[in-house]
Amino acid sequence: MTDPQRTEADARPAAVLKGLGTYLPPRAVSNDELSERLDTSDEWIRTRTGIRQRFWADPGTATGDLAVEAGARALKSAGVDGVDAVVLATTTPDHPCPGTAPWVAARLGLGPVPAYDVAAVCAGFVYALASAAGLILTGVAERVLVIGAETYSGILDPADRNTAVIFGDGAGAVVLEAGRADEPGALLGFDLGSDGEQHDLIAIPGGGSRQRAASPYFTMQGKKVFAQAVTRMGQSSTALLERLGWPKSSVDRLVGHQANVRILHAVADLLDIDRERAVVNLDRVGNTSAASIPLALADAAGSGELRPGERVVLTAFGGGLAWGSTALVWPDVTPN
Ligand code: UT7
């Protein structure tokens, strides 16, 4: 489908989205189930976050297992069986060392390709897209598998109602291929940023070289993070739209990191985009961190909410603090 607002400059090389695959572990965890062991309620979780359920992997299932499933489905969706590189965004790698991506590449039978993890927490998938686009634009790779995968269920403090009700497990993946910016699916630009002064708002204190023996559980200062999420995703999307010359009114779908429906609506309001144009699937899957954007894309594309030819802005925010946005005209891709 052609986009009437394209310019000749768009004939430049670009990384183009060709396939989309997702995987959720089988066990759905309802708000009511969590309310049985935590001082919370379905009503609080629904009204404060929009989340109705999330999926948690069984103990013994690792992030890499979910990543392999989503990766295989993305390759199938793209109609390819090989790539030149694998980039995996995750906060919950199988091990602190080595990276999870090489093992995922091996399990997918992709051969001795470059494969590495990206750690940008909930902004990880957009950072991984940018990294993969860089591999393509520098000629390192023609085709890259980009995966966002998480098993937060393993890092949540079961007694902490501030985090235990929010996060879910899952994986999503896309195939990017070398192409041109005037093709549907071309990633047309990126806006990325970070603020390490606020690194402590989202953290896993232990396990790293600074406080190796501290708590291994995920912590989040929800209220402060909420405000930062709205501001940063709003600013980042606005900066990207200005760079692309896309009027805000021309955006058909806003696919934001699925942390809280109130955040998604606030970002839409900042961008003067109808709230109905903000894709929401967190009600079904919760906050899946680096897997959030591809899971939301797949739900929207699968349901017909997101259609080929539509202008889409992806924007994400998370620990670091780190945030990022990219934009594309949605291609004719069937999620798998
Ligand atoms: O994915 C990375 C980025 N993450 C985000 O963007 C998350 C951003 N933050 C949020 O989405 C929200 O801040 C939360 C959903 C985490 C919390 O919602 P909130 O409206 O900011 O609640 P709050 O932390 O201000 O707490 C309000 C009240 C408090 O009680 P008091 O002090 O008013 O009596 C909390 O103790 O709600 C209480 N509360 C809960 N009550 C029932 C906090 N968590 C729960 C809970 N169930 N699960």
Short mmCIF file of C-alpha atoms and ligand atoms in Angstrom, two decimals:
data_model
loop_
_atom_site.label_atom_id
_atom_site.label_comp_id
_atom_site.label_asym_id
_atom_site.label_seq_id
_atom_site.Cartn_x
_atom_site.Cartn_y
_atom_site.Cartn_z
CA MET A 1 0.00 0.00 0.00
CA THR A 2 1.46 3.39 -0.88
CA ASP A 3 1.75 6.28 1.51
CA PRO A 4 0.94 9.58 -0.21
CA GLN A 5 3.12 11.56 2.17
CA ARG A 6 6.41 9.83 1.32
CA THR A 7 9.23 11.83 -0.17
CA GLU A 8 12.04 10.86 -2.52
CA ALA A 9 14.43 10.90 0.44
CA ASP A 10 12.62 7.76 1.62
CA ALA A 11 14.39 5.68 -1.03
CA ARG A 12 17.27 5.44 1.46
CA PRO A 13 18.25 2.01 2.84
CA ALA A 14 16.27 0.85 5.85
CA ALA A 15 15.56 -2.17 8.02
CA VAL A 16 12.14 -3.52 7.07
CA LEU A 17 9.80 -5.59 9.29
CA LYS A 18 8.92 -8.85 7.52
CA GLY A 19 7.54 -11.23 10.12
CA LEU A 20 6.05 -11.25 13.62
CA GLY A 21 5.71 -14.12 16.09
CA THR A 22 4.75 -14.41 19.74
CA TYR A 23 4.56 -16.95 22.52
CA LEU A 24 2.83 -16.89 25.90
CA PRO A 25 3.25 -19.61 28.50
CA PRO A 26 0.06 -21.63 28.99
CA ARG A 27 -0.78 -20.65 32.57
CA ALA A 28 -3.01 -17.56 32.90
CA VAL A 29 -2.95 -15.98 36.36
CA SER A 30 -6.06 -13.97 37.24
CA ASN A 31 -6.26 -10.99 39.57
CA ASP A 32 -8.48 -13.08 41.83
CA GLU A 33 -5.79 -15.75 42.12
CA LEU A 34 -3.26 -13.11 43.25
CA SER A 35 -5.78 -11.62 45.67
CA GLU A 36 -5.92 -14.94 47.50
CA ARG A 37 -2.37 -14.49 48.79
CA LEU A 38 -1.75 -10.72 48.59
CA ASP A 39 -3.50 -7.73 50.16
CA THR A 40 -4.98 -6.63 46.84
CA SER A 41 -8.14 -7.07 44.78
CA ASP A 42 -9.27 -7.54 41.22
CA GLU A 43 -10.98 -4.16 41.48
CA TRP A 44 -7.77 -2.34 42.56
CA ILE A 45 -5.63 -3.97 39.90
CA ARG A 46 -8.16 -3.35 37.11
CA THR A 47 -8.90 0.26 37.99
CA ARG A 48 -5.30 1.32 38.79
CA THR A 49 -3.60 -0.56 35.94
CA GLY A 50 -6.14 -2.03 33.48
CA ILE A 51 -4.66 -5.51 33.94
CA ARG A 52 -7.09 -8.45 34.23
CA GLN A 53 -4.66 -11.34 33.91
CA ARG A 54 -1.08 -12.21 33.03
CA PHE A 55 0.70 -15.42 32.03
CA TRP A 56 3.39 -16.95 34.22
CA ALA A 57 5.74 -19.65 33.06
CA ASP A 58 6.04 -22.80 35.12
CA PRO A 59 9.20 -23.08 37.22
CA GLY A 60 11.81 -24.71 34.99
CA THR A 61 10.79 -22.69 31.94
CA ALA A 62 13.36 -19.98 31.23
CA THR A 63 13.30 -16.85 29.11
CA GLY A 64 15.30 -18.61 26.40
CA ASP A 65 12.56 -21.23 26.06
CA LEU A 66 9.93 -18.56 25.40
CA ALA A 67 12.32 -16.74 23.05
CA VAL A 68 12.86 -19.88 20.95
CA GLU A 69 9.10 -20.32 20.51
CA ALA A 70 8.50 -16.70 19.53
CA GLY A 71 11.58 -16.66 17.30
CA ALA A 72 10.48 -19.76 15.41
CA ARG A 73 7.05 -18.24 14.87
CA ALA A 74 8.51 -14.96 13.61
CA LEU A 75 10.71 -16.83 11.12
CA LYS A 76 7.63 -18.72 9.92
CA SER A 77 5.63 -15.51 9.65
CA ALA A 78 8.42 -14.02 7.52
CA GLY A 79 8.63 -17.21 5.43
CA VAL A 80 12.36 -17.61 6.08
CA ASP A 81 14.48 -20.22 7.85
CA GLY A 82 17.70 -18.30 8.34
CA VAL A 83 19.00 -14.95 9.57
CA ASP A 84 22.41 -13.31 9.84
CA ALA A 85 22.09 -12.18 13.46
CA VAL A 86 19.94 -12.51 16.57
CA VAL A 87 19.34 -9.66 19.01
CA LEU A 88 17.48 -10.55 22.20
CA ALA A 89 16.08 -7.94 24.59
CA THR A 90 15.55 -9.18 28.12
CA THR A 91 15.79 -8.23 31.80
CA THR A 92 15.51 -11.87 32.81
CA PRO A 93 18.27 -13.73 30.96
CA ASP A 94 18.67 -17.45 31.52
CA HIS A 95 21.99 -16.74 33.30
CA PRO A 96 24.03 -13.61 34.17
CA CYS A 97 26.61 -15.14 31.83
CA PRO A 98 26.62 -16.08 28.98
CA GLY A 99 24.04 -14.12 27.02
CA THR A 100 20.80 -15.93 26.21
CA ALA A 101 20.78 -15.02 22.50
CA PRO A 102 23.55 -17.42 21.36
CA TRP A 103 21.74 -20.38 22.91
CA VAL A 104 18.44 -19.25 21.34
CA ALA A 105 20.16 -18.96 17.94
CA ALA A 106 21.58 -22.45 18.34
CA ARG A 107 18.21 -23.91 19.40
CA LEU A 108 16.65 -22.33 16.32
CA GLY A 109 19.32 -23.95 14.12
CA LEU A 110 20.54 -20.59 12.85
CA GLY A 111 24.22 -21.50 12.71
CA PRO A 112 27.20 -19.50 13.96
CA VAL A 113 25.57 -16.07 13.54
CA PRO A 114 26.29 -13.09 15.81
CA ALA A 115 23.85 -13.23 18.72
CA TYR A 116 23.74 -10.98 21.76
CA ASP A 117 21.46 -9.68 24.50
CA VAL A 118 20.30 -6.10 24.97
CA ALA A 119 19.56 -4.92 28.53
CA ALA A 120 17.31 -1.86 28.45
CA VAL A 121 14.52 -3.28 30.64
CA CYS A 122 11.06 -2.31 29.33
CA ALA A 123 12.58 -0.19 26.55
CA GLY A 124 14.62 -3.21 25.47
CA PHE A 125 12.67 -4.12 22.37
CA VAL A 126 12.97 -0.66 20.81
CA TYR A 127 16.70 -0.62 21.67
CA ALA A 128 17.04 -4.08 20.09
CA LEU A 129 15.26 -2.89 16.95
CA ALA A 130 17.67 0.05 16.75
CA SER A 131 20.65 -2.24 17.24
CA ALA A 132 19.41 -4.66 14.58
CA ALA A 133 18.71 -1.81 12.18
CA GLY A 134 22.31 -0.71 12.76
CA LEU A 135 23.58 -4.19 11.85
CA ILE A 136 21.58 -4.01 8.62
CA LEU A 137 22.53 -0.44 7.71
CA THR A 138 26.24 -1.11 8.30
CA GLY A 139 26.12 -4.21 6.11
CA VAL A 140 26.88 -6.66 8.93
CA ALA A 141 23.59 -8.45 8.31
CA GLU A 142 20.92 -8.64 5.64
CA ARG A 143 18.34 -10.18 7.94
CA VAL A 144 18.06 -10.08 11.75
CA LEU A 145 15.81 -11.85 14.22
CA VAL A 146 14.87 -9.44 17.03
CA ILE A 147 13.30 -10.98 20.13
CA GLY A 148 11.90 -9.53 23.34
CA ALA A 149 11.42 -12.22 25.97
CA GLU A 150 10.88 -12.24 29.72
CA THR A 151 10.10 -14.44 32.70
CA TYR A 152 9.43 -11.79 35.35
CA SER A 153 7.55 -14.35 37.42
CA GLY A 154 10.97 -15.55 38.60
CA ILE A 155 12.20 -12.14 39.84
CA LEU A 156 9.01 -10.86 41.50
CA ASP A 157 8.90 -10.76 45.29
CA PRO A 158 5.75 -12.81 45.90
CA ALA A 159 5.01 -10.65 48.97
CA ASP A 160 5.30 -7.28 47.17
CA ARG A 161 1.90 -6.17 45.92
CA ASN A 162 3.50 -3.16 44.21
CA THR A 163 5.10 -5.38 41.59
CA ALA A 164 3.65 -8.90 41.86
CA VAL A 165 0.29 -7.89 40.36
CA ILE A 166 1.75 -6.07 37.37
CA PHE A 167 4.27 -8.18 35.51
CA GLY A 168 3.80 -11.17 33.24
CA ASP A 169 5.90 -13.55 31.16
CA GLY A 170 5.97 -13.86 27.38
CA ALA A 171 7.95 -13.36 24.21
CA GLY A 172 7.58 -11.61 20.87
CA ALA A 173 9.86 -11.45 17.88
CA VAL A 174 10.18 -9.79 14.48
CA VAL A 175 12.33 -10.41 11.44
CA LEU A 176 14.01 -7.32 9.99
CA GLU A 177 15.43 -7.35 6.48
CA ALA A 178 17.51 -4.93 4.43
CA GLY A 179 15.26 -2.85 2.22
CA ARG A 180 14.23 0.71 1.49
CA ALA A 181 12.50 3.37 3.53
CA ASP A 182 9.66 3.62 1.03
CA GLU A 183 8.60 0.01 1.68
CA PRO A 184 5.83 -0.71 4.20
CA GLY A 185 7.44 -2.05 7.36
CA ALA A 186 10.56 0.14 7.09
CA LEU A 187 11.71 1.47 10.45
CA LEU A 188 11.84 5.15 9.58
CA GLY A 189 13.85 6.52 12.47
CA PHE A 190 14.60 6.20 16.15
CA ASP A 191 14.56 8.43 19.21
CA LEU A 192 16.43 6.87 22.15
CA GLY A 193 17.42 8.25 25.54
CA SER A 194 18.35 7.47 29.13
CA ASP A 195 18.60 9.05 32.57
CA GLY A 196 20.98 7.13 34.81
CA GLU A 197 20.50 9.65 37.62
CA GLN A 198 17.24 7.81 38.28
CA HIS A 199 18.61 4.29 37.99
CA ASP A 200 17.21 3.33 41.37
CA LEU A 201 13.54 3.81 40.44
CA ILE A 202 13.52 0.35 38.84
CA ALA A 203 16.11 -2.16 39.98
CA ILE A 204 17.15 -5.66 40.91
CA PRO A 205 19.57 -4.71 43.72
CA GLY A 206 21.45 -8.02 43.93
CA GLY A 207 23.33 -10.29 41.59
CA GLY A 208 25.52 -7.63 39.97
CA SER A 209 29.04 -6.49 40.83
CA ARG A 210 27.90 -3.59 43.06
CA GLN A 211 25.83 -5.48 45.66
CA ARG A 212 26.19 -9.09 44.71
CA ALA A 213 24.44 -10.49 47.78
CA ALA A 214 21.54 -7.97 47.92
CA SER A 215 17.93 -8.85 47.13
CA PRO A 216 17.45 -10.73 43.86
CA TYR A 217 13.92 -9.36 43.54
CA PHE A 218 12.70 -6.68 41.16
CA THR A 219 11.79 -3.35 42.81
CA MET A 220 9.93 -0.35 41.38
CA GLN A 221 8.95 3.06 42.77
CA GLY A 222 5.64 3.00 40.93
CA LYS A 223 4.42 6.57 41.30
CA LYS A 224 7.70 8.20 40.22
CA VAL A 225 8.05 5.72 37.37
CA PHE A 226 4.50 6.49 36.23
CA ALA A 227 5.25 10.21 35.88
CA GLN A 228 8.54 9.57 34.08
CA ALA A 229 6.91 7.04 31.74
CA VAL A 230 4.30 9.53 30.58
CA THR A 231 6.77 12.37 30.16
CA ARG A 232 9.51 10.39 28.42
CA MET A 233 7.29 8.41 26.03
CA GLY A 234 5.43 11.62 25.19
CA GLN A 235 8.64 13.58 24.56
CA SER A 236 10.32 10.77 22.66
CA SER A 237 7.35 10.15 20.35
CA THR A 238 6.97 13.87 19.73
CA ALA A 239 10.67 14.26 18.87
CA LEU A 240 10.49 11.33 16.46
CA LEU A 241 7.33 12.61 14.75
CA GLU A 242 8.94 16.02 14.29
CA ARG A 243 12.03 14.42 12.76
CA LEU A 244 9.90 12.35 10.38
CA GLY A 245 7.66 15.26 9.47
CA TRP A 246 4.62 13.24 10.52
CA PRO A 247 1.86 15.44 11.96
CA LYS A 248 0.49 13.98 15.20
CA SER A 249 -2.92 13.78 13.54
CA SER A 250 -1.47 11.41 10.91
CA VAL A 251 -0.65 8.67 13.44
CA ASP A 252 -3.12 5.81 13.08
CA ARG A 253 -1.88 3.62 15.96
CA LEU A 254 0.19 4.32 19.04
CA VAL A 255 1.77 1.12 20.33
CA GLY A 256 3.20 2.03 23.71
CA HIS A 257 4.89 -0.13 26.31
CA GLN A 258 2.07 -1.94 28.10
CA ALA A 259 2.66 -0.93 31.73
CA ASN A 260 -0.59 0.75 32.71
CA VAL A 261 -3.61 1.79 30.67
CA ARG A 262 -3.61 5.14 32.45
CA ILE A 263 -0.07 5.76 31.16
CA LEU A 264 -1.06 4.82 27.61
CA HIS A 265 -4.02 7.20 27.71
CA ALA A 266 -1.90 10.01 29.17
CA VAL A 267 0.69 9.60 26.41
CA ALA A 268 -2.07 9.62 23.78
CA ASP A 269 -3.43 12.82 25.36
CA LEU A 270 0.03 14.44 25.23
CA LEU A 271 0.26 13.57 21.55
CA ASP A 272 -3.30 14.76 20.80
CA ILE A 273 -4.09 11.27 19.55
CA ASP A 274 -7.52 9.77 20.28
CA ARG A 275 -7.23 7.32 23.16
CA GLU A 276 -8.92 4.71 20.96
CA ARG A 277 -5.83 4.80 18.73
CA ALA A 278 -3.62 3.63 21.61
CA VAL A 279 -3.28 -0.14 21.34
CA VAL A 280 -4.02 -1.86 24.66
CA ASN A 281 -3.45 -5.55 25.37
CA LEU A 282 -2.11 -5.31 28.91
CA ASP A 283 -5.55 -6.34 30.16
CA ARG A 284 -4.77 -9.83 28.81
CA VAL A 285 -0.99 -10.14 29.29
CA GLY A 286 0.06 -7.61 31.97
CA ASN A 287 3.39 -5.80 31.75
CA THR A 288 5.78 -8.12 29.89
CA SER A 289 8.68 -5.64 29.80
CA ALA A 290 10.85 -6.27 26.71
CA ALA A 291 8.18 -8.53 25.18
CA SER A 292 5.48 -5.91 25.54
CA ILE A 293 5.71 -4.09 22.19
CA PRO A 294 5.77 -7.17 19.90
CA LEU A 295 2.96 -8.81 21.91
CA ALA A 296 0.86 -5.65 21.53
CA LEU A 297 1.67 -5.44 17.80
CA ALA A 298 0.67 -9.06 17.27
CA ASP A 299 -2.62 -8.68 19.13
CA ALA A 300 -3.49 -5.50 17.21
CA ALA A 301 -2.47 -6.89 13.81
CA GLY A 302 -4.15 -10.23 14.50
CA SER A 303 -7.46 -8.63 15.49
CA GLY A 304 -7.48 -6.24 12.52
CA GLU A 305 -7.14 -3.22 14.84
CA LEU A 306 -3.83 -2.52 13.07
CA ARG A 307 -4.05 -2.67 9.29
CA PRO A 308 -1.50 -2.59 6.48
CA GLY A 309 -0.75 0.96 5.36
CA GLU A 310 -1.41 2.52 8.76
CA ARG A 311 1.11 4.79 10.40
CA VAL A 312 2.35 3.30 13.67
CA VAL A 313 4.48 4.79 16.42
CA LEU A 314 6.15 2.40 18.87
CA THR A 315 7.27 3.93 22.15
CA ALA A 316 8.67 2.31 25.26
CA PHE A 317 10.00 3.29 28.67
CA GLY A 318 11.56 1.45 31.57
CA GLY A 319 14.39 0.98 34.02
CA GLY A 320 17.67 2.69 33.41
CA LEU A 321 15.84 4.92 33.07
CA ALA A 322 15.72 4.24 29.35
CA TRP A 323 13.22 5.07 26.65
CA GLY A 324 12.89 4.88 22.90
CA SER A 325 10.55 5.28 19.95
CA THR A 326 10.41 4.22 16.34
CA ALA A 327 7.83 4.49 13.57
CA LEU A 328 6.74 2.54 10.53
CA VAL A 329 3.96 2.14 8.02
CA TRP A 330 2.42 -1.20 8.95
CA PRO A 331 3.26 -3.91 6.39
CA ASP A 332 1.12 -6.80 5.19
CA VAL A 333 2.38 -9.24 7.82
CA THR A 334 0.41 -12.08 9.38
CA PRO A 335 1.42 -12.59 13.01
CA ASN A 336 2.07 -16.16 13.96
O1 UT7 B 1 7.36 -1.29 32.95
C1 UT7 B 1 8.30 -0.33 33.36
C2 UT7 B 1 7.64 0.92 33.68
N1 UT7 B 1 6.67 0.70 34.74
C3 UT7 B 1 5.63 1.51 34.80
O2 UT7 B 1 5.44 2.34 33.96
C4 UT7 B 1 4.73 1.38 36.02
C5 UT7 B 1 4.32 2.77 36.45
N2 UT7 B 1 3.56 2.80 37.69
C6 UT7 B 1 2.28 2.39 37.79
O3 UT7 B 1 1.73 1.84 36.86
C7 UT7 B 1 1.55 2.67 39.07
O4 UT7 B 1 2.28 3.59 39.85
C8 UT7 B 1 1.27 1.42 39.91
C9 UT7 B 1 0.23 0.56 39.22
C10 UT7 B 1 2.54 0.62 40.13
C11 UT7 B 1 0.69 1.82 41.26
O5 UT7 B 1 -0.48 2.61 41.06
P1 UT7 B 1 -0.65 4.00 41.79
O6 UT7 B 1 -1.97 4.50 41.44
O7 UT7 B 1 0.54 4.86 41.46
O8 UT7 B 1 -0.65 3.56 43.29
P2 UT7 B 1 0.30 4.05 44.49
O9 UT7 B 1 1.61 3.38 44.45
O10 UT7 B 1 0.24 5.55 44.62
O11 UT7 B 1 -0.53 3.49 45.70
C12 UT7 B 1 -1.87 3.99 46.01
C13 UT7 B 1 -2.42 3.13 47.12
C14 UT7 B 1 -1.45 3.01 48.30
O12 UT7 B 1 -2.19 2.94 49.49
P3 UT7 B 1 -2.36 4.24 50.41
O13 UT7 B 1 -0.98 4.65 50.79
O14 UT7 B 1 -3.06 5.25 49.55
O15 UT7 B 1 -3.17 3.72 51.56
C15 UT7 B 1 -0.78 1.67 48.05
O16 UT7 B 1 -0.31 1.08 49.23
O17 UT7 B 1 -2.65 1.81 46.66
C16 UT7 B 1 -1.94 0.88 47.47
N3 UT7 B 1 -1.52 -0.22 46.65
C17 UT7 B 1 -2.30 -1.30 46.44
N4 UT7 B 1 -3.51 -1.62 46.89
C18 UT7 B 1 -4.04 -2.77 46.49
C19 UT7 B 1 -0.38 -0.37 45.94
N5 UT7 B 1 -0.39 -1.53 45.28
C20 UT7 B 1 -1.57 -2.13 45.57
C21 UT7 B 1 -2.17 -3.33 45.19
N6 UT7 B 1 -3.39 -3.61 45.66
N7 UT7 B 1 -1.56 -4.20 44.36
#
